Coordinates of C-alpha atoms and ligand atoms in Angstrom, one line a residue:
X1 CA 97.6 105.4 127.1
X2 CA 96.6 109.2 127.5
X3 CA 93.8 110.1 125.0
X4 CA 92.7 113.7 124.8
X5 CA 89.2 114.2 123.6
X6 CA 87.5 117.0 122.0
X7 CA 83.8 117.9 121.9
X8 CA 82.2 120.9 120.2
X9 CA 79.2 119.6 118.2
X10 CA 76.4 121.8 119.9
X11 CA 76.7 124.5 122.7
X12 CA 79.1 122.7 125.1
X13 CA 82.8 123.3 124.5
X14 CA 84.5 120.2 126.4
X15 CA 88.1 118.3 126.5
X16 CA 88.6 115.3 128.5
X17 CA 91.9 113.1 128.9
X18 CA 91.2 109.2 129.1
X19 CA 93.7 106.9 130.3
X20 CA 93.2 103.4 130.0
X21 CA 89.5 103.6 129.8
X22 CA 89.2 105.6 132.8
X23 CA 88.2 109.4 132.9
X24 CA 91.2 111.2 134.2
X25 CA 89.6 114.9 133.5
X26 CA 86.7 116.1 132.0
X27 CA 86.1 119.9 131.2
X28 CA 82.7 121.4 130.1
X29 CA 82.4 125.0 129.5
X30 CA 78.5 125.6 128.9
X31 CA 76.9 128.3 126.6
X32 CA 73.5 128.0 128.2
X33 CA 73.5 131.8 129.3
X34 CA 74.5 132.8 125.7
X35 CA 72.0 131.0 123.9
X36 CA 68.9 131.6 126.4
X37 CA 68.0 134.9 125.2
X38 CA 67.3 133.7 121.9
X39 CA 65.3 130.4 123.1
X40 CA 67.8 128.0 121.4
X41 CA 71.2 127.7 119.9
X42 CA 72.5 130.0 117.4
X43 CA 75.0 128.5 115.3
X44 CA 77.0 131.3 114.7
X45 CA 77.1 132.4 118.6
X46 CA 78.1 128.5 119.3
X47 CA 80.8 128.8 117.0
X48 CA 82.4 131.8 118.2
X49 CA 82.1 130.9 122.0
X50 CA 84.0 127.4 120.9
X51 CA 86.6 129.4 119.1
X52 CA 87.1 131.7 122.4
X53 CA 86.8 128.8 125.1
X54 CA 88.4 125.7 123.3
X55 CA 92.3 126.5 124.2
X56 CA 91.6 126.9 127.9
X57 CA 89.3 124.1 128.1
X58 CA 92.1 121.6 126.7
X59 CA 94.8 123.4 129.0
X60 CA 92.6 122.6 131.8
X61 CA 91.7 119.1 131.1
X62 CA 95.4 118.2 130.4
X63 CA 96.2 119.9 133.8
X64 CA 93.5 118.3 135.7
X65 CA 94.8 114.9 134.5
X66 CA 98.5 115.6 135.4
X67 CA 99.1 115.0 131.7
X68 CA 101.9 116.9 129.5
X69 CA 101.3 117.5 125.8
X70 CA 104.2 114.7 125.1
X71 CA 102.3 112.2 127.2
X72 CA 99.3 112.3 124.7
X73 CA 99.5 108.7 122.9
X74 CA 96.1 109.4 120.6
X75 CA 93.6 112.4 120.0
X76 CA 89.7 111.7 119.9
X77 CA 87.1 114.5 118.4
X78 CA 83.5 114.5 117.4
X79 CA 83.4 114.3 113.6
X80 CA 79.7 114.7 113.4
X81 CA 76.6 114.9 113.7
X82 CA 76.2 118.4 114.9
X83 CA 76.3 122.1 113.8
X84 CA 78.9 122.2 110.6
X85 CA 80.6 125.3 111.8
X86 CA 80.7 124.3 115.6
X87 CA 81.9 120.8 114.7
X88 CA 84.8 122.2 112.5
X89 CA 86.4 124.2 115.5
X90 CA 87.0 121.2 117.6
X91 CA 87.6 118.8 114.5
X92 CA 90.1 121.2 113.1
X93 CA 91.9 122.0 116.3
X94 CA 92.2 118.2 117.1
X95 CA 93.6 117.7 113.7
X96 CA 96.2 120.2 114.2
X97 CA 97.0 118.9 117.5
X98 CA 97.3 115.5 116.5
X99 CA 99.6 115.9 113.4
X100 CA 101.8 118.4 115.4
X101 CA 102.7 115.6 117.9
X102 CA 102.5 112.9 115.1
X103 CA 99.8 110.7 116.9
X104 CA 96.8 109.2 115.4
X105 CA 93.2 111.1 115.3
X106 CA 90.1 109.2 115.8
X107 CA 87.0 110.7 114.5
X108 CA 84.1 109.7 116.8
X109 CA 80.2 109.7 116.0
X110 CA 78.6 111.8 118.8
X111 CA 75.4 110.0 118.9
X112 CA 77.5 106.7 119.1
X113 CA 79.7 108.3 121.9
X114 CA 75.9 108.8 124.0
X115 CA 75.0 105.2 123.2
X116 CA 78.0 103.8 125.1
X117 CA 77.9 106.5 128.0
X118 CA 76.0 104.2 130.4
X119 CA 78.8 102.0 130.6
X120 CA 81.0 104.2 132.9
X121 CA 81.2 102.9 136.6
X122 CA 82.4 104.4 139.6
X123 CA 84.8 103.2 142.1
X124 CA 87.1 105.0 144.4
X125 CA 89.6 106.4 141.9
X126 CA 86.9 107.8 139.8
X127 CA 84.8 106.6 136.6
X128 CA 86.0 104.1 134.1
X129 CA 84.5 101.8 131.4
X130 CA 82.6 98.7 132.3
X131 CA 82.3 95.5 130.1
X132 CA 79.6 96.4 127.6
X133 CA 76.8 93.6 127.7
X134 CA 73.9 93.5 125.0
X135 CA 71.4 96.0 125.7
X136 CA 68.6 97.9 124.3
X137 CA 69.5 101.1 124.4
X138 CA 67.4 104.7 124.3
X139 CA 69.2 107.7 123.2
X140 CA 67.1 110.7 124.3
X141 CA 68.9 114.2 123.4
X142 CA 68.2 117.5 122.1
X143 CA 68.8 116.2 118.7
X144 CA 68.0 112.4 118.9
X145 CA 65.6 110.1 119.8
X146 CA 66.6 106.4 118.9
X147 CA 66.2 102.7 120.0
X148 CA 69.4 100.9 119.1
X149 CA 70.2 97.2 119.7
X150 CA 73.6 96.8 121.3
X151 CA 75.2 93.5 121.0
X152 CA 78.4 94.2 122.7
X153 CA 81.2 97.2 122.3
X154 CA 81.1 98.9 118.8
X155 CA 78.7 96.3 117.8
X156 CA 75.0 97.9 117.6
X157 CA 72.1 98.3 115.1
X158 CA 69.7 101.2 114.9
X159 CA 66.0 99.9 115.4
X160 CA 64.3 103.1 115.0
X161 CA 64.4 106.9 115.5
X162 CA 62.0 109.9 115.5
X163 CA 60.6 110.9 112.4
X164 CA 60.5 114.7 113.4
X165 CA 61.4 116.3 116.9
X166 CA 63.6 114.7 119.4
X167 CA 62.4 114.2 122.9
X168 CA 64.6 116.9 124.2
X169 CA 63.4 119.3 121.3
X170 CA 59.8 118.7 122.4
X171 CA 60.6 119.6 126.1
X172 CA 62.5 122.9 124.8
X173 CA 59.6 123.7 122.3
X174 CA 56.7 123.2 124.7
X175 CA 58.3 124.9 127.6
X176 CA 59.0 127.9 125.3
X177 CA 55.2 127.8 124.6
X178 CA 54.7 127.7 128.7
X179 CA 56.9 130.8 128.7
X180 CA 59.8 128.9 130.5
X181 CA 63.4 129.6 129.7
X182 CA 65.9 127.7 127.6
X183 CA 66.7 125.0 128.1
X184 CA 63.4 123.8 128.5
X185 CA 63.8 120.0 129.9
X186 CA 65.3 121.0 133.3
X187 CA 62.8 123.7 133.6
X188 CA 59.8 121.4 132.8
X189 CA 61.1 118.8 135.2
X190 CA 61.8 121.3 138.1
X191 CA 58.1 122.6 137.7
X192 CA 56.7 119.3 137.2
X193 CA 57.3 118.1 140.7
X194 CA 54.2 118.5 142.6
X195 CA 51.9 118.6 139.8
X196 CA 49.4 116.2 138.6
X197 CA 50.7 114.0 135.6
X198 CA 47.0 113.2 134.7
X199 CA 45.8 116.8 134.8
X200 CA 45.9 117.4 131.1
X201 CA 45.7 114.3 128.7
X202 CA 48.4 115.4 125.7
X203 CA 48.9 113.5 122.5
X204 CA 51.1 110.4 122.4
X205 CA 52.2 110.1 118.8
X206 CA 53.0 106.5 117.5
X207 CA 52.4 105.1 120.8
X208 CA 50.2 102.3 119.3
X209 CA 52.5 101.7 116.2
X210 CA 54.3 98.5 116.6
X211 CA 57.4 99.9 115.4
X212 CA 60.4 101.3 117.0
X213 CA 60.2 105.0 115.7
X214 CA 59.0 108.1 117.5
X215 CA 57.0 111.2 116.6
X216 CA 57.2 114.4 118.7
X217 CA 55.9 117.2 116.7
X218 CA 52.4 116.2 117.3
X219 CA 52.6 116.7 120.9
X220 CA 54.2 120.0 120.6
X221 CA 51.0 120.9 118.4
X222 CA 48.6 119.3 120.8
X223 CA 50.0 121.6 123.6
X224 CA 50.2 124.5 121.3
X225 CA 46.2 124.2 120.5
X226 CA 45.4 123.6 124.0
X227 CA 47.2 126.8 125.2
X228 CA 45.5 128.7 122.1
X229 CA 42.3 127.3 123.2
X230 CA 42.8 127.7 127.2
X231 CA 45.1 130.8 127.5
X232 CA 43.7 131.5 130.9
X233 CA 46.1 128.8 132.1
X234 CA 49.2 130.7 131.3
X235 CA 48.2 133.4 133.3
X236 CA 47.5 131.2 136.4
X237 CA 50.7 130.1 138.1
X238 CA 49.0 127.3 139.9
X239 CA 48.6 125.6 136.9
X240 CA 52.1 125.4 136.1
X241 CA 53.0 122.3 137.9
X242 CA 50.1 120.3 136.4
X243 CA 50.8 121.5 132.9
X244 CA 54.6 120.7 133.0
X245 CA 53.7 117.5 134.7
X246 CA 51.3 116.4 132.1
X247 CA 53.7 117.3 129.2
X248 CA 56.4 115.3 131.0
X249 CA 54.3 112.2 131.5
X250 CA 53.1 112.2 127.7
X251 CA 56.9 112.2 126.4
X252 CA 58.0 109.8 129.1
X253 CA 55.2 107.5 128.6
X254 CA 56.0 107.1 124.5
X255 CA 59.7 106.3 125.5
X256 CA 59.1 103.8 128.1
X257 CA 56.4 101.9 126.3
X258 CA 58.5 102.0 123.0
X259 CA 61.6 100.8 125.0
X260 CA 59.7 98.0 127.0
X261 CA 58.1 96.8 123.8
X262 CA 61.5 96.9 122.2
X263 CA 63.1 94.8 125.1
X264 CA 60.6 92.1 125.0
X265 CA 60.4 91.5 121.4
X266 CA 64.0 91.1 121.6
X267 CA 64.3 89.0 124.8
X268 CA 66.7 91.5 126.2
X269 CA 67.4 91.6 129.6
X270 CA 69.1 95.1 129.8
X271 CA 68.2 98.4 128.9
X272 CA 70.4 101.5 128.8
X273 CA 69.5 105.2 128.6
X274 CA 71.9 108.3 127.5
X275 CA 71.6 111.7 126.3
X276 CA 70.4 115.1 127.9
X277 CA 66.8 114.1 128.5
X278 CA 68.1 110.9 130.4
X279 CA 68.7 113.4 133.3
X280 CA 65.1 113.9 133.7
X281 CA 63.9 112.6 137.0
X282 CA 60.5 111.3 136.2
X283 CA 61.9 109.3 133.0
X284 CA 64.7 107.8 135.6
X285 CA 61.9 107.0 138.2
X286 CA 59.3 105.5 135.8
X287 CA 62.0 103.4 134.1
X288 CA 63.4 102.2 137.4
X289 CA 59.8 101.1 138.4
X290 CA 59.1 99.3 135.0
X291 CA 62.3 97.5 134.8
X292 CA 62.4 96.5 138.4
X293 CA 59.1 94.9 137.8
X294 CA 59.8 93.1 134.6
X295 CA 63.2 92.0 136.0
X296 CA 65.1 94.1 133.6
X297 CA 68.7 95.6 134.5
X298 CA 68.5 99.3 134.1
X299 CA 71.7 101.3 133.2
X300 CA 71.1 105.0 133.1
X301 CA 74.2 107.2 132.2
X302 CA 75.4 109.2 135.4
X303 CA 73.7 112.8 135.2
X304 CA 77.1 114.6 134.5
X305 CA 77.7 112.2 131.4
X306 CA 74.0 112.6 129.9
X307 CA 74.5 116.0 128.4
X308 CA 77.2 116.7 125.9
X309 CA 80.7 116.1 127.3
X310 CA 84.2 115.1 125.8
X311 CA 84.6 111.9 128.2
X312 CA 82.0 110.1 126.3
X313 CA 83.9 111.2 123.0
X314 CA 87.3 109.8 124.5
X315 CA 85.8 106.7 125.7
X316 CA 84.5 105.9 122.4
X317 CA 87.8 106.7 120.6
X318 CA 89.6 104.7 123.3
X319 CA 87.3 101.5 122.3
X320 CA 88.1 102.2 118.7
X321 CA 91.8 102.8 119.0
X322 CA 92.3 99.3 120.9
X323 CA 90.1 97.6 118.1
X324 CA 92.3 99.8 115.4
X325 CA 88.7 100.8 114.2
X326 CA 89.4 104.5 112.7
X327 CA 90.7 106.1 109.6
X328 CA 93.5 108.8 110.0
X329 CA 93.4 110.4 106.5
X330 CA 94.9 114.1 106.6
X331 CA 92.0 115.1 104.6
X332 CA 89.1 113.7 106.6
X333 CA 86.4 116.2 107.2
X334 CA 83.7 116.8 109.6
X335 CA 80.3 114.7 108.9
X336 CA 77.6 117.0 110.2
X337 CA 74.6 114.4 109.1
X338 CA 76.6 111.3 109.9
X339 CA 73.9 108.6 110.7
X340 CA 74.3 106.1 113.4
X341 CA 74.3 103.1 110.8
Ligands
KG4_401 O1 72.6 115.5 125.0 P1 72.3 116.8 125.1 O2 73.4 117.7 126.0 O3 72.6 117.7 123.6 C1 72.3 117.2 122.4 O4 73.1 116.1 121.8 O5 71.3 117.2 121.9 O6 70.7 117.0 125.5 C2 70.3 118.5 125.7 C3 68.6 118.2 125.7 C4 68.0 119.3 125.8 O7 66.7 119.4 124.9 C5 67.7 119.5 127.1 O8 66.4 120.4 127.5 C6 67.4 118.2 127.7 O9 68.6 117.5 127.1 N1 67.4 118.0 128.8 C7 66.4 117.5 129.8 C8 66.8 117.4 131.1 N2 68.1 118.0 131.2 C9 68.3 118.2 129.8 N3 65.1 117.4 129.3 C10 64.3 116.9 130.4 N4 64.7 116.9 131.7 C11 65.8 117.2 132.2 N5 66.0 117.2 133.3
ZN402 ZN1 74.6 114.9 122.7

C-alpha cells in the first residue's frame, strides 16, 4: 500500500506518502513569510503559492519515500473545509493524478484528519498509526475549536464547537493588538514565558455554561478594551510577558475546564488534543497536570503534526480506504464548508 496525500486547505502546501499506516514522507512548504506582512492569510496569495509549490512538494514527498508514481495505490486529498481556491489547487491536482494512474481518490475532511492525528506513535522506523481508543477530543486550530466524542477509528460525534472565533484566531487577533507578528499563537507562547498568568484578568467566555460550546470573540474584545484604556502598557516592554501570559491563561483555562467537564460527564478515561494551538507549551503542561491528577490518559499530537500537514490527511485516507468508506466519482468537487457531522 502506498498512498499519496495532498493538503492545500489554507497556507501550507503539503504532500505525504503513507505506507500501511506509517508515514514514509511528509513534506510541508509553509507560506508564513508571504502572509505575515498582511497579518493573516490572503486567499489569492495562498492559491498562487500552492500553484507555485505543489509540483515540487509532491516530487520531494515521492522521492523521500522512495516511491515511484507506478507504486502509488491510492490518492488522498483534503476536500474541505478550507479556503475554496486554495482547496481547489490540491483537490484538482490529486484528482488528475489519480485518474491518470487509474487509482482511487479519497476525499478527506481536514478537521477529521486533525482529530485522529494524536494516534501517530513513534518507533525506531518512524511514525505509525496506533489503535484508536475511545476518547474525548479537543481540536484547536486557527479555524476550528471543537469537542468531539470518539468511539473508535472513523466513529465520532461532534459535542460542541465555537460560536464565533476559534482559539487560534483568538491568539492571532490578540497578538496583533499587542503589535506582535503573524501567526500570533507562537509569539504569545514565546513572550508568555516568564510572565505572570494572573497579572491581568481577561474574560473567560462561556466558561460557566454547562454545554460543550465555546466563544472567543468576547476575550478578544476584553483585551481590546483593556488596551484602549491602558495604552501605556503597549509602550512598556516589561509588561509584554504578563499580558501574553494572562491572555494565554484565559484561552487555556476555557479549553481545559470544558474538555475536563466533557470527559467527566461521559466517563471518558482518555483525552486527545490536535490542531495548531495544541503546540502551545502552557496548554500542553496544564492538560498534562490536570489529566495526571484525574487519572486520565492524555494524547497530544506530536508538535510537527499539530499544524497543517499531509501526513494526517494520508492517515485518514488510509483508514477510509481500508474500510471502503469513500466515494470516487469523477465530478466530486471541493467542500469548503464541510461540517464534521
Ligand atoms: O492547525 P493549523 O495549522 O491551521 C488550521 O487548520 O487552522 O493552526 C494554526 C493556528 C494559528 O492560529 C496559530 O497561531 C496557532 O495554530 N498556533 C499556536 C501555536 N502554534 C501555532 N497557538 C498557540 N501557541 C502556539 N505555540
Ligand atoms: Zn488545520
